[in-house]
mmCIF file of C-alpha atoms in Angstrom:
data_model
loop_
_atom_site.group_PDB
_atom_site.id
_atom_site.type_symbol
_atom_site.label_atom_id
_atom_site.label_comp_id
_atom_site.label_asym_id
_atom_site.label_seq_id
_atom_site.Cartn_x
_atom_site.Cartn_y
_atom_site.Cartn_z
ATOM 1 C CA MET Q 1490 -100.767 196.814 21.876
ATOM 2 C CA ALA Q 1491 -98.518 195.840 18.980
ATOM 3 C CA HIS Q 1492 -99.119 192.152 19.798
ATOM 4 C CA TYR Q 1493 -102.889 192.505 19.424
ATOM 5 C CA LEU Q 1494 -103.249 194.616 16.298
ATOM 6 C CA PHE Q 1495 -101.418 193.834 13.081
ATOM 7 C CA GLU Q 1496 -101.380 196.142 10.073
ATOM 8 C CA LYS Q 1497 -100.303 194.305 6.928
ATOM 9 C CA PRO Q 1498 -100.174 195.260 3.240
ATOM 10 C CA PHE Q 1499 -103.168 193.750 1.470
ATOM 11 C CA PRO Q 1500 -103.273 193.958 -2.338
ATOM 12 C CA ALA Q 1501 -107.026 194.295 -2.903
ATOM 13 C CA ARG Q 1502 -107.485 197.923 -4.005
ATOM 14 C CA LYS Q 1503 -108.238 197.020 -7.619
ATOM 15 C CA LEU Q 1504 -110.726 194.349 -6.566
ATOM 16 C CA LEU Q 1505 -112.438 196.731 -4.129
ATOM 17 C CA SER Q 1506 -112.609 199.446 -6.792
ATOM 18 C CA GLU Q 1507 -114.236 197.035 -9.235
ATOM 19 C CA HIS Q 1508 -116.888 196.056 -6.675
ATOM 20 C CA TYR Q 1509 -117.329 199.428 -4.942
ATOM 21 C CA ILE Q 1510 -120.675 200.387 -6.534
ATOM 22 C CA ARG Q 1511 -122.177 196.900 -6.104
ATOM 23 C CA ILE Q 1512 -121.061 196.776 -2.467
ATOM 24 C CA LEU Q 1513 -122.729 200.149 -1.835
ATOM 25 C CA GLN Q 1514 -125.902 199.047 -3.621
ATOM 26 C CA LYS Q 1515 -126.088 195.831 -1.577
ATOM 27 C CA PHE Q 1516 -125.473 197.662 1.688
ATOM 28 C CA TYR Q 1517 -128.012 200.382 0.870
ATOM 29 C CA LYS Q 1518 -130.679 197.820 -0.042
ATOM 30 C CA ASP Q 1519 -130.048 195.543 2.958
ATOM 31 C CA LYS Q 1520 -129.310 198.021 5.742
ATOM 32 C CA ILE Q 1521 -130.749 201.417 4.823
ATOM 33 C CA GLU Q 1522 -133.861 200.638 2.768
ATOM 34 C CA THR Q 1523 -134.991 197.467 4.537
ATOM 35 C CA ASP Q 1524 -132.633 196.757 7.490
ATOM 36 C CA ILE Q 1525 -132.381 193.016 6.856
ATOM 37 C CA GLY Q 1526 -130.803 190.917 9.595
ATOM 38 C CA GLU Q 1527 -129.112 191.764 12.844
ATOM 39 C CA GLY Q 1528 -126.134 194.033 13.257
ATOM 40 C CA TYR Q 1529 -124.858 196.877 11.146
ATOM 41 C CA ASN Q 1530 -123.220 195.053 8.256
ATOM 42 C CA THR Q 1531 -124.429 192.845 5.445
ATOM 43 C CA HIS Q 1532 -123.028 189.893 3.547
ATOM 44 C CA TYR Q 1533 -121.596 190.843 0.146
ATOM 45 C CA SER Q 1534 -122.078 187.489 -1.524
ATOM 46 C CA ASP Q 1535 -120.201 187.800 -4.811
ATOM 47 C CA LYS Q 1536 -118.416 184.413 -4.907
ATOM 48 C CA ASN Q 1537 -115.453 185.567 -7.023
ATOM 49 C CA PHE Q 1538 -114.877 188.584 -4.771
ATOM 50 C CA GLU Q 1539 -115.136 186.489 -1.609
ATOM 51 C CA TYR Q 1540 -112.870 183.741 -2.911
ATOM 52 C CA GLU Q 1541 -110.120 186.185 -3.908
ATOM 53 C CA ILE Q 1542 -110.355 188.132 -0.638
ATOM 54 C CA ALA Q 1543 -110.357 184.878 1.372
ATOM 55 C CA GLN Q 1544 -107.226 183.624 -0.449
ATOM 56 C CA LYS Q 1545 -105.372 186.839 0.377
ATOM 57 C CA PHE Q 1546 -106.628 186.775 3.982
ATOM 58 C CA ILE Q 1547 -105.453 183.186 4.494
ATOM 59 C CA GLU Q 1548 -101.978 184.111 3.201
ATOM 60 C CA VAL Q 1549 -101.729 186.957 5.724
ATOM 61 C CA VAL Q 1550 -102.948 184.658 8.517
ATOM 62 C CA LYS Q 1551 -100.243 182.111 7.602
ATOM 63 C CA GLU Q 1552 -97.581 184.858 7.727
ATOM 64 C CA THR Q 1553 -98.769 186.132 11.110
ATOM 65 C CA PHE Q 1554 -99.793 183.075 13.144
ATOM 66 C CA VAL Q 1555 -98.611 179.584 13.991
ATOM 67 C CA PHE Q 1556 -101.293 177.967 11.929
ATOM 68 C CA ASP Q 1557 -102.406 174.440 11.001
ATOM 69 C CA GLU Q 1558 -102.945 174.757 7.251
ATOM 70 C CA ASN Q 1559 -104.805 171.433 7.224
ATOM 71 C CA ILE Q 1560 -107.930 173.136 8.568
ATOM 72 C CA ILE Q 1561 -108.238 175.257 5.389
ATOM 73 C CA CYS Q 1562 -110.736 173.772 2.981
ATOM 74 C CA GLU Q 1563 -113.204 174.639 0.260
ATOM 75 C CA LYS Q 1564 -116.927 173.944 0.248
ATOM 76 C CA ASN Q 1565 -119.678 175.212 -2.056
ATOM 77 C CA GLY Q 1566 -117.312 177.718 -3.656
ATOM 78 C CA TYR Q 1567 -116.159 179.190 -0.328
ATOM 79 C CA LEU Q 1568 -112.752 178.995 1.294
ATOM 80 C CA GLY Q 1569 -112.934 178.480 5.017
ATOM 81 C CA THR Q 1570 -111.868 176.350 7.942
ATOM 82 C CA GLN Q 1571 -112.973 173.057 9.393
ATOM 83 C CA ALA Q 1572 -113.387 173.493 13.157
ATOM 84 C CA PHE Q 1573 -115.559 171.946 15.860
ATOM 85 C CA GLY Q 1574 -116.853 169.413 13.327
ATOM 86 C CA LYS Q 1575 -118.242 171.974 10.907
ATOM 87 C CA PHE Q 1576 -117.246 174.242 8.031
ATOM 88 C CA TYR Q 1577 -116.788 177.967 8.690
ATOM 89 C CA PRO Q 1578 -116.718 179.892 5.394
ATOM 90 C CA ILE Q 1579 -114.746 183.123 5.153
ATOM 91 C CA LYS Q 1580 -117.432 185.568 4.095
ATOM 92 C CA SER Q 1581 -117.163 189.237 3.213
ATOM 93 C CA TRP Q 1582 -119.264 191.296 5.606
ATOM 94 C CA VAL Q 1583 -119.520 194.936 4.564
ATOM 95 C CA TYR Q 1584 -120.264 198.088 6.494
ATOM 96 C CA CYS Q 1585 -120.540 201.411 4.649
ATOM 97 C CA GLN Q 1586 -120.764 204.916 6.055
ATOM 98 C CA ASN Q 1587 -120.619 208.606 5.234
ATOM 99 C CA TYR Q 1588 -121.259 211.701 7.352
ATOM 100 C CA LYS Q 1589 -125.052 211.261 7.081
ATOM 101 C CA TYR Q 1590 -125.131 207.531 7.792
ATOM 102 C CA SER Q 1591 -122.918 205.886 10.384
ATOM 103 C CA THR Q 1592 -123.237 203.723 13.458
ATOM 104 C CA SER Q 1593 -120.499 203.779 16.050
ATOM 105 C CA ALA Q 1594 -121.253 200.667 18.103
ATOM 106 C CA TRP Q 1595 -118.672 198.948 20.303
ATOM 107 C CA HIS Q 1596 -118.594 195.227 19.581
ATOM 108 C CA SER Q 1597 -116.408 192.125 19.375
ATOM 109 C CA HIS Q 1598 -116.517 188.930 17.318
ATOM 110 C CA ILE Q 1599 -116.233 186.553 20.238
ATOM 111 C CA ASN Q 1600 -119.070 184.300 19.065
ATOM 112 C CA THR Q 1601 -118.171 184.117 15.370
ATOM 113 C CA SER Q 1602 -114.387 183.911 14.947
ATOM 114 C CA THR Q 1603 -110.960 183.542 16.509
ATOM 115 C CA ILE Q 1604 -109.124 185.845 14.083
ATOM 116 C CA ASN Q 1605 -110.867 188.979 12.883
ATOM 117 C CA ALA Q 1606 -109.765 191.435 10.204
ATOM 118 C CA VAL Q 1607 -110.954 194.556 8.402
ATOM 119 C CA LEU Q 1608 -109.896 196.385 5.272
ATOM 120 C CA TYR Q 1609 -111.083 199.709 3.910
ATOM 121 C CA HIS Q 1610 -111.820 201.390 0.618
ATOM 122 C CA ASN Q 1611 -112.452 205.069 -0.093
ATOM 123 C CA MET Q 1612 -111.298 206.408 3.265
ATOM 124 C CA PRO Q 1613 -112.630 209.873 4.137
ATOM 125 C CA LYS Q 1614 -110.395 212.933 4.346
ATOM 126 C CA ALA Q 1615 -111.423 213.455 7.987
ATOM 127 C CA GLY Q 1616 -112.848 211.057 10.553
ATOM 128 C CA GLY Q 1617 -113.610 207.385 10.029
ATOM 129 C CA GLU Q 1618 -111.046 206.148 12.538
ATOM 130 C CA LEU Q 1619 -111.231 202.690 14.087
ATOM 131 C CA CYS Q 1620 -111.242 202.663 17.901
ATOM 132 C CA PHE Q 1621 -110.147 199.746 20.066
ATOM 133 C CA ASP Q 1622 -110.466 198.778 23.700
ATOM 134 C CA ILE Q 1623 -107.927 196.052 24.428
ATOM 135 C CA PHE Q 1624 -107.466 195.152 28.095
ATOM 136 C CA GLY Q 1625 -108.962 198.544 29.046
ATOM 137 C CA ASP Q 1626 -106.459 200.436 26.892
ATOM 138 C CA LYS Q 1627 -108.492 202.584 24.471
ATOM 139 C CA PHE Q 1628 -106.816 203.870 21.329
ATOM 140 C CA GLU Q 1629 -107.679 204.659 17.736
ATOM 141 C CA ILE Q 1630 -106.073 204.220 14.368
ATOM 142 C CA THR Q 1631 -106.681 205.841 11.018
ATOM 143 C CA PRO Q 1632 -106.967 202.921 8.602
ATOM 144 C CA LYS Q 1633 -105.068 203.052 5.331
ATOM 145 C CA GLU Q 1634 -106.298 201.732 2.032
ATOM 146 C CA GLY Q 1635 -104.272 198.800 0.762
ATOM 147 C CA HIS Q 1636 -103.811 197.422 4.295
ATOM 148 C CA ILE Q 1637 -105.604 194.862 6.418
ATOM 149 C CA TYR Q 1638 -105.972 195.163 10.184
ATOM 150 C CA ILE Q 1639 -105.975 191.894 12.115
ATOM 151 C CA PHE Q 1640 -107.012 191.684 15.746
ATOM 152 C CA PRO Q 1641 -108.341 189.150 18.271
ATOM 153 C CA TYR Q 1642 -111.941 188.019 18.201
ATOM 154 C CA TRP Q 1643 -112.415 189.304 21.767
ATOM 155 C CA ALA Q 1644 -111.105 192.843 21.106
ATOM 156 C CA TYR Q 1645 -113.808 195.492 21.427
ATOM 157 C CA HIS Q 1646 -113.762 198.000 18.590
ATOM 158 C CA ALA Q 1647 -115.981 200.610 16.928
ATOM 159 C CA PRO Q 1648 -115.940 202.629 13.698
ATOM 160 C CA MET Q 1649 -115.956 206.386 14.253
ATOM 161 C CA PRO Q 1650 -118.091 208.864 12.276
ATOM 162 C CA GLN Q 1651 -116.563 210.727 9.363
ATOM 163 C CA ASP Q 1652 -116.788 214.322 8.159
ATOM 164 C CA ASP Q 1653 -117.390 214.020 4.428
ATOM 165 C CA ASP Q 1654 -120.155 212.675 2.224
ATOM 166 C CA SER Q 1655 -118.161 210.050 0.301
ATOM 167 C CA TRP Q 1656 -119.043 206.455 1.136
ATOM 168 C CA ARG Q 1657 -116.341 204.552 2.992
ATOM 169 C CA VAL Q 1658 -116.471 200.762 2.614
ATOM 170 C CA CYS Q 1659 -115.239 198.401 5.309
ATOM 171 C CA VAL Q 1660 -114.907 194.681 4.571
ATOM 172 C CA ASN Q 1661 -114.899 192.476 7.673
ATOM 173 C CA LEU Q 1662 -113.373 188.994 7.554
ATOM 174 C CA GLU Q 1663 -113.503 186.251 10.158
ATOM 175 C CA LEU Q 1664 -111.565 183.012 10.522
ATOM 176 C CA MET Q 1665 -112.482 180.268 12.993
ATOM 177 C CA THR Q 1666 -110.015 177.860 14.583
ATOM 178 C CA GLU Q 1667 -110.442 175.337 17.399
ATOM 179 C CA GLN Q 1668 -107.455 176.681 19.310
ATOM 180 C CA ARG Q 1669 -106.819 180.224 20.404
ATOM 181 C CA PRO Q 1670 -104.530 181.873 17.839
ATOM 182 C CA LEU Q 1671 -100.800 182.003 18.580
ATOM 183 C CA THR Q 1672 -98.853 184.772 16.868
ATOM 184 C CA LYS Q 1673 -95.463 183.962 15.384
ATOM 185 C CA SER Q 1674 -93.972 186.178 18.109
ATOM 186 C CA GLY Q 1675 -95.428 183.798 20.730
ATOM 187 C CA ILE Q 1676 -98.447 185.789 21.957
ATOM 188 C CA LEU Q 1677 -101.576 183.751 22.652
ATOM 189 C CA TRP Q 1678 -104.794 185.524 21.711
#
């Protein structure tokens, strides 16, 4: 499965630490108090945070994939891609959990991206793994802080519950291209 899951260093720990409380507050307000919108995550819309995360994400994508850099553009303060005649901003979608609040739902990003990624902050001491089902092969990883995990838009995955009461933050990032992604090792996603 090494061709379908990439773990890369991602220097965002300081940024995540600075925004940790605000991310939790936004998630709590949107998903626990009022349950706004579909799904289990919410958009953390701090423009400076999103811009910096998107810049770092794009750099990792360029290192990992054969990639047409001409599709990268900026609009309304967002970095994103131009694909299918429209702009797809790279937004920071956050999911937070602890042992009292978690949702372990299998899902993919087949309708919203071609390259999907997640990064974590405040990982629990026990639990909180990320499970995958890629071509019927189920496996799990224990995410590390300071790393980003990149996988295909069609890969089914689910966060697992954790055993402690600290809040783990997961930031989900999506990038849209018109072509299926091609890794630098020649694997077509």
